[in-house]
XYZ file of C-alpha atoms in Angstrom:
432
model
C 106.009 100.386 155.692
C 107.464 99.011 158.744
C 110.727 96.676 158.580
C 114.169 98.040 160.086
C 114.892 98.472 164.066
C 117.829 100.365 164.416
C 119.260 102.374 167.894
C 122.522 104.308 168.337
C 123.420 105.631 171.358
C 125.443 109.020 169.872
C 124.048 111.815 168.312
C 123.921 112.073 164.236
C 124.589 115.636 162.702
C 125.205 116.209 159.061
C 128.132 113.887 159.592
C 128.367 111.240 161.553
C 131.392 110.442 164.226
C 133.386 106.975 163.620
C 132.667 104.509 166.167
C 133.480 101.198 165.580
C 131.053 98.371 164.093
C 131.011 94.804 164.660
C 128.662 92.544 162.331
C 126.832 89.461 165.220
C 124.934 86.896 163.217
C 122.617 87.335 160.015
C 119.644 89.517 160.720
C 121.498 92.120 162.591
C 123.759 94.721 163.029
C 125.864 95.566 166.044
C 126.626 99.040 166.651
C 129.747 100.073 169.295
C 129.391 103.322 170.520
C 133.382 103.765 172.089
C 132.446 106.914 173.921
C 129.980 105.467 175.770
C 131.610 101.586 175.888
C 128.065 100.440 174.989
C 126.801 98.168 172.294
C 123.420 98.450 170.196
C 121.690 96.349 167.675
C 120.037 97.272 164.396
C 117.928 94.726 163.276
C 117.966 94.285 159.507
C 115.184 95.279 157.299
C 112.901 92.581 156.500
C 113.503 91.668 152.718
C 117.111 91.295 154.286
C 116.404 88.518 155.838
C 114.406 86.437 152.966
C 115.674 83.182 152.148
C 117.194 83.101 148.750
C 115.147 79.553 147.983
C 112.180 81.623 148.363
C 112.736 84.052 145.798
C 113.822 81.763 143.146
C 110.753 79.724 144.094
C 108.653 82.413 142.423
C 107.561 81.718 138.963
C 109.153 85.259 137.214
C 112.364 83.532 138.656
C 112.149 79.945 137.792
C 111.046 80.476 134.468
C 113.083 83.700 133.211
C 116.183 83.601 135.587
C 119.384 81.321 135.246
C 122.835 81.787 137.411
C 125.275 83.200 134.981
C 127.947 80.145 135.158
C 130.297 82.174 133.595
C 131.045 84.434 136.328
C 134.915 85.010 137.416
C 135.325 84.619 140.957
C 131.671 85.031 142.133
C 132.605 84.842 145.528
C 135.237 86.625 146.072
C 134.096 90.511 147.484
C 136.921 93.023 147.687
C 137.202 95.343 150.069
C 137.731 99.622 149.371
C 138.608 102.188 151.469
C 136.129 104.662 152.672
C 137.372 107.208 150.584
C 136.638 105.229 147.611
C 133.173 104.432 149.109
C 132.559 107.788 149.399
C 133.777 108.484 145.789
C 131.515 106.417 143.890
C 128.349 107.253 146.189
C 129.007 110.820 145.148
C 129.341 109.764 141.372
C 125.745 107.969 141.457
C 123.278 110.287 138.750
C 120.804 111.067 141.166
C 118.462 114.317 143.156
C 118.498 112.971 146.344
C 121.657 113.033 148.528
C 123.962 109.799 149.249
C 126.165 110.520 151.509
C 128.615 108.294 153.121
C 129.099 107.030 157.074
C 129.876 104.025 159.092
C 125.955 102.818 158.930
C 125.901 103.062 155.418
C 129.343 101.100 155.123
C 127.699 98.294 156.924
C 124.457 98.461 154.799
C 127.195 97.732 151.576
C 129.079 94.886 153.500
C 125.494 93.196 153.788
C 124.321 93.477 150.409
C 128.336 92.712 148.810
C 128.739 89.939 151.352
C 126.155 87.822 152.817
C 123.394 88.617 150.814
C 125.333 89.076 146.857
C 123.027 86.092 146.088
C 120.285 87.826 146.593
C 121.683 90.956 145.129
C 122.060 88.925 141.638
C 118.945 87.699 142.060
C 117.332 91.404 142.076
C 119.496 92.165 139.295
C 118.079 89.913 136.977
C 115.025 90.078 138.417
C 115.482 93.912 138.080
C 114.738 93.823 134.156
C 110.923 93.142 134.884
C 110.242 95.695 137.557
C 112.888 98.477 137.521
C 111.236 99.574 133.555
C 108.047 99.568 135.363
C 108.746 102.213 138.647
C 110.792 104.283 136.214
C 107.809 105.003 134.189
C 105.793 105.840 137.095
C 108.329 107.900 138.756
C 108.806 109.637 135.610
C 105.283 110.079 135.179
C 105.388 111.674 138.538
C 108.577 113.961 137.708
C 110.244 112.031 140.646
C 113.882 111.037 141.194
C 114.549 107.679 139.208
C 117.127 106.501 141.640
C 113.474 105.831 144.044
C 113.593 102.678 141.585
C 115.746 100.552 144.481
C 112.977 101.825 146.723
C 112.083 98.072 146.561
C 115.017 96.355 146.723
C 114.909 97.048 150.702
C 110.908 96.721 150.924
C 110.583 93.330 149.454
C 113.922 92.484 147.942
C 111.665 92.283 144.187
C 109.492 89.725 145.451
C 105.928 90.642 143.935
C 104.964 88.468 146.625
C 106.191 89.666 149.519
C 104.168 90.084 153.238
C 105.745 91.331 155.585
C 104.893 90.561 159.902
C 103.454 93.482 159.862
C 101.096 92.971 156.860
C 102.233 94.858 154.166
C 102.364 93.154 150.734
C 103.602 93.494 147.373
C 106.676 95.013 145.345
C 106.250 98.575 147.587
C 105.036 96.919 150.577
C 101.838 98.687 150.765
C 99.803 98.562 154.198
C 96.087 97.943 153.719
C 95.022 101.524 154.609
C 97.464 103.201 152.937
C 96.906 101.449 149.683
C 93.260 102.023 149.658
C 93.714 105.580 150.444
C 95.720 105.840 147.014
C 93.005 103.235 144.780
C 94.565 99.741 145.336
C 91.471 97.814 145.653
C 91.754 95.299 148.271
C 88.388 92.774 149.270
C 88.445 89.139 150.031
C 88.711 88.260 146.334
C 90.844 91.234 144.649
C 94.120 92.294 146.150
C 96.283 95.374 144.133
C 98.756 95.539 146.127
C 100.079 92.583 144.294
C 100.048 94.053 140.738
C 103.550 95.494 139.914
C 102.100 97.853 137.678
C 99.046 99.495 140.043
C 100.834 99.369 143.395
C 104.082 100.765 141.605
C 101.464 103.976 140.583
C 99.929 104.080 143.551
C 104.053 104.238 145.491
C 104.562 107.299 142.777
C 101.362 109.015 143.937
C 102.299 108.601 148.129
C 106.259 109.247 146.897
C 105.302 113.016 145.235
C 102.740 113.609 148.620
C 105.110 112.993 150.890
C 107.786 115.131 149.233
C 104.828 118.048 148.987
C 105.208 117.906 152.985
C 108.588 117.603 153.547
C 110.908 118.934 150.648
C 113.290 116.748 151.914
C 113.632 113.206 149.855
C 115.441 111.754 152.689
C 112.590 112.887 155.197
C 110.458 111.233 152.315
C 111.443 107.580 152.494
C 111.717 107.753 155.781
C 108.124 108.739 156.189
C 107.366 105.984 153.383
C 108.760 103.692 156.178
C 106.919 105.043 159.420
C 104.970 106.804 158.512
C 104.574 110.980 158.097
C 103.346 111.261 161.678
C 106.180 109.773 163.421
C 108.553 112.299 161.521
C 106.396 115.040 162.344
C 106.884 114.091 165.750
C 110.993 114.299 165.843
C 110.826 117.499 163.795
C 109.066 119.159 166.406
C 111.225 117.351 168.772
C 114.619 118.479 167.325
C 112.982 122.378 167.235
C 112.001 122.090 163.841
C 114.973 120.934 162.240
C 113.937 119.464 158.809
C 117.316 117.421 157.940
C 117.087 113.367 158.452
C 120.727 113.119 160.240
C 119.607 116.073 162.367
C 116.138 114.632 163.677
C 117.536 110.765 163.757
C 117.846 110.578 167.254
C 114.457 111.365 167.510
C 113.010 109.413 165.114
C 111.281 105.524 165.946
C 114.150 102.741 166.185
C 112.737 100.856 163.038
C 113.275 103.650 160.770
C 117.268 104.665 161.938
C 118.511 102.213 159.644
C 115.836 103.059 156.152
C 117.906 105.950 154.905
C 121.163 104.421 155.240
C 119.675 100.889 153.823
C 118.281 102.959 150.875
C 121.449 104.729 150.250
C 123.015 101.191 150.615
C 120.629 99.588 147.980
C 121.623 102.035 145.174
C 125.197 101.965 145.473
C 124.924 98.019 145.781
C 122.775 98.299 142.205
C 125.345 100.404 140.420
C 128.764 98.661 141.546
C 127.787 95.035 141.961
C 130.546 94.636 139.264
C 133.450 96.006 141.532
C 132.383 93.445 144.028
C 132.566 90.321 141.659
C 128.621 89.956 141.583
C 126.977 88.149 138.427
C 123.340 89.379 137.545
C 120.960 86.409 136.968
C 120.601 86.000 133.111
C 117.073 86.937 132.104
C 115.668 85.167 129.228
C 113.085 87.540 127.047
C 109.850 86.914 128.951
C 106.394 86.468 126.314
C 104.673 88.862 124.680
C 101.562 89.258 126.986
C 98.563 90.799 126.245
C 95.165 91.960 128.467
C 91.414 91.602 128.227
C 88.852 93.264 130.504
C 86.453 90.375 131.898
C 82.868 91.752 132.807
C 81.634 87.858 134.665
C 83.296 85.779 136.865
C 85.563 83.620 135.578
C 87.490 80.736 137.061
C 91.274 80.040 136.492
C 90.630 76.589 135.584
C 88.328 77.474 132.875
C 90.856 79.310 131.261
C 93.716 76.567 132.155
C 91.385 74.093 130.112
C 89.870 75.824 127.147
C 93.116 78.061 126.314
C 95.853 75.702 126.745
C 97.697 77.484 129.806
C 99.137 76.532 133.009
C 97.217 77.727 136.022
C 100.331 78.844 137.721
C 101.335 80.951 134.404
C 97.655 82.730 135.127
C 98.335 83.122 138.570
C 102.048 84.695 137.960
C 100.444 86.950 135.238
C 97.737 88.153 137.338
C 98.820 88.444 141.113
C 96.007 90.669 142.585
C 93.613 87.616 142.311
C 93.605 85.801 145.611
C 91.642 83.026 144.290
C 90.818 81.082 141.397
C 87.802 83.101 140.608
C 88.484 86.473 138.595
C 84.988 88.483 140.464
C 84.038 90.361 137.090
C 80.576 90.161 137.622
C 81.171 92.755 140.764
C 83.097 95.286 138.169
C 85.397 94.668 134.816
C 88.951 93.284 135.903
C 92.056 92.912 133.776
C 92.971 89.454 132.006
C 96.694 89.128 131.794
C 97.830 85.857 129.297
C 100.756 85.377 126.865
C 99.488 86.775 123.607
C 98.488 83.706 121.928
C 96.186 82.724 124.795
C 94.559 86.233 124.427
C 93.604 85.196 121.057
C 92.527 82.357 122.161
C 90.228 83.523 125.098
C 88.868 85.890 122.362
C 88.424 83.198 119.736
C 86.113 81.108 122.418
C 84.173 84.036 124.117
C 81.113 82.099 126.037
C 83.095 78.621 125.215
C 85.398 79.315 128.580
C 82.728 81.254 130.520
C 80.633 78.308 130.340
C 82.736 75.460 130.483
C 81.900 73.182 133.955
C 80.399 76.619 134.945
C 78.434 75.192 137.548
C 80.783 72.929 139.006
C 83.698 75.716 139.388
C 81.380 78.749 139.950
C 79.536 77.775 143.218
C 78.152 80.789 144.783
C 74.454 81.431 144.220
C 72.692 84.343 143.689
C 69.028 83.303 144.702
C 68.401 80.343 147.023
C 64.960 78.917 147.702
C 63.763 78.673 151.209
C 62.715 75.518 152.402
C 59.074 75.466 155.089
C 58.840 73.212 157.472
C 56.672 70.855 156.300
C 53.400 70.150 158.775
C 53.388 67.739 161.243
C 50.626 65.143 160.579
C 48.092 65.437 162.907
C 47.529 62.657 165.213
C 44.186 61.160 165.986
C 43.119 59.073 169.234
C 39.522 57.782 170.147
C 38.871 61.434 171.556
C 40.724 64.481 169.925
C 40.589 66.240 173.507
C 42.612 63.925 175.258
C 45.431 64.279 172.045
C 48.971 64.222 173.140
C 49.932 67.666 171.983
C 47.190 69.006 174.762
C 47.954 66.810 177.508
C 49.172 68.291 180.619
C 49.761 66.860 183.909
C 50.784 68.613 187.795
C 51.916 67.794 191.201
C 49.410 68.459 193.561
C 51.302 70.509 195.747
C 51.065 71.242 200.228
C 47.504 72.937 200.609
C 45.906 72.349 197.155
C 42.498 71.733 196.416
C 40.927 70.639 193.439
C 39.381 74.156 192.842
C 42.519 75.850 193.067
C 44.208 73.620 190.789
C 41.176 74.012 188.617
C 41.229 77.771 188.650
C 45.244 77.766 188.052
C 44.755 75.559 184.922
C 41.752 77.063 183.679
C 39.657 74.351 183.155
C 37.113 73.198 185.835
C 36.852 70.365 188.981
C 34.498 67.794 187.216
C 37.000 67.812 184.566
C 39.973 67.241 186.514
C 38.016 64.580 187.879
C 37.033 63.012 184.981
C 40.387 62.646 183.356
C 42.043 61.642 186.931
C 39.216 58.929 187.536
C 38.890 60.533 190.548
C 34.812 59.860 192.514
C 35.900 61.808 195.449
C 37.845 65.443 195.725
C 40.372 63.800 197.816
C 44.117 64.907 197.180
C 47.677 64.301 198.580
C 50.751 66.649 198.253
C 52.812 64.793 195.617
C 50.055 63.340 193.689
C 49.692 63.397 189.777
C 47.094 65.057 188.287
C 45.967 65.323 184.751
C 44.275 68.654 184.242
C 44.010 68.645 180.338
């Protein structure tokens, strides 16, 4: 899951040193290393940089989410000392560690400055997803605070792609999510579905741990991948602590840990920082049916009474119009009452304007060529389709022409109008 580019110039140990940090524009991070009077960037991970318009263009958002009007002083964001920083990190109910440095301090002034929109976006947007990876991670037996896993994936955008191609709420690449079940074909794409890909992220979560023990070493896997940590533990002689290998490890994936670490403390104190959760109206009751033929969206639009978009939201893995449940059975999500209703008409919506929205054919008749009429003259020997005529080339003679054509020199003769066997280079001849 590829996003952040980070690169510091000093060495990371269990703790870190304090050099100084300097924020440059939006989508980065500047990083002054004073011992070695040199600056570095760390480029922020990608759900960092979305555009606020585009989340609240989604349909979760602009049906369920409002801005919470009655917010004191929205945008004003205090500002702690480390030591309280530290404090409330260590007073977070979670496994995995969260420990405090300057990285992490810059993560926070990202999420509690420029991007607290976006923070109270996910928090609203947080009571449809976060119930979701809890029950998988509990499922799993895994740490619950892996929930804000996706805040720094795809900042709770079920639709998310990244440059890279990953998609979805975990930001699963294509091989990765095939190797753990996500089906994904030209018409059926899983990594969309909150509930399969968030399974599916438990699954890959409890493997990597099996390798590394380590739940820091875990997400940072999740983000490049085991290999590349397996690479800076060998390179830092085995050490199997994520401060310890860091120098080692590839620039996009400095910054993951500390961005993680960032995400959960952002989650738990938005309050101290004077950010509002979106208000979340109760979403409907929906309800699913398995669909064993294909099935267009517009079918159901029509003959149930539901917007297509609605459908669409409901059921993201579809990345057309046509549900393909003639290739295996696939899952109908709808509010309630259109369940009843899609049950109530049975063959009504499979057939309705079948043929005009379902296009593809299964059998297709082949066309022949039909048969040229054949044409008739006075003689059928001297038909067009038989008629061939050559140059008469430097040295000919009629035999040899005759003999190269297979046909004979009183023929050639014949169809030339020729009473002598006279020839010039150049000349036409007609020898069929």
């Amino acid at each position: 899951m590829k996003r952040i580019k980070a690169f510091l110039l000093f060495s990371l140990a269990a703790s870190l040193t304090a050099p100084a940090f300097a924020q440059s524009d939006s989508n980065e991070i500047t990083v002054r290393d004073e011992r070695n009077a040199s600056d570095q960037v760390i480029d922020l991970p990608e759900a960092m940089t979305y555009n606020l318009d585009s989340l609240l263009s989604a349909w979760h958002a602009k049906e369920y989410l409002t801005p919470d009007t009655t917010c004191i002083d929205p945008d004003h964001n205090p500002t702690f000392t480390p030591e309280v920083y530290q404090e409330r990190l260590s007073r977070i109910p979670a496994i995995m560690e969260m420990p405090y440095n300057n990285i992490v301090q810059q993560f926070i002034d990202q999420y509690s400055g420029r991007l607290r929109r976006s923070v109270a976006y996910m928090l609203g947007a947080g009571n449809f997803y976060i119930p979701i990876f809890e029950e998988a991670l509990d499922y799993y037996g895994l740490p619950l605070e892996l929930k804000y896993l996706p805040v720094i994936e795809s900042a709770l955008d079920p639709t998310a792609v990244s440059k890279a191609g990953a998609v979805g709420l975990w930001q699963f690449m294509l091989a990765t999510g095939k190797s753990y079940d996500l089906e994904v074909n030209s018409l059926v794409d899983e990594r969309r579905d909150p509930i399969k890909s968030s399974w599916a992220a438990a699954k890959y979560l409890r493997d990597l741990y099996n390798i590394y023990g380590d739940w820091n070493l875990v997400i940072a896997a999740y983000n490049c991948g085991p290999t590349n940590i397996s690479k800076a533990i060998a390179r830092a002689d085995g050490a199997r602590d994520y401060w310890t290998i860091y120098p080692y490890l590839p620039k996009e994936t400095r910054g993951y840990v500390p961005a993680f670490i960032a995400a959960n403390y952002i989650m738990n104190y938005y309050c101290e920082h004077n950010i509002c959760p979106m208000k979340t109206k109760m979403p409907v009751t929906t309800d699913t049916v398995m669909v064993a033929r294909n099935l267009h969206m517009d079918q159901i639009a029509a003959l149930c009474g539901v917007d297509k978009e609605i459908i669409h939201a409901l059921n993201p893995q579809y990345r057309t119009d046509v549900i393909p449940g003639q290739s295996k059975p696939c899952a109908l999500r709808l509010p309630h009452d259109k369940i009843l209703a899609f049950i109530t008409l049975k063959d009504s919506v499979y057939n309705y304007r079948a043929e005009e929205l379902l296009t593809r054919r299964n059998t297709v008749a082949v066309v022949e060529k039909a048969a040229e009429p054949k044409r008739t003259t006075t003689s059928s020997r001297s038909s067009s389709s038989s008629r061939k005529t050559v140059t008469v080339r430097s040295g000919d003679t009629l035999s040899a022409i005759a003999k190269r054509n297979r046909t004979t020199v009183s023929r050639i003769k014949r169809l030339n109008g020729m009473k002598s066997d006279r020839i010039n280079p150049g000349q036409k001849l007609r020898v069929r």
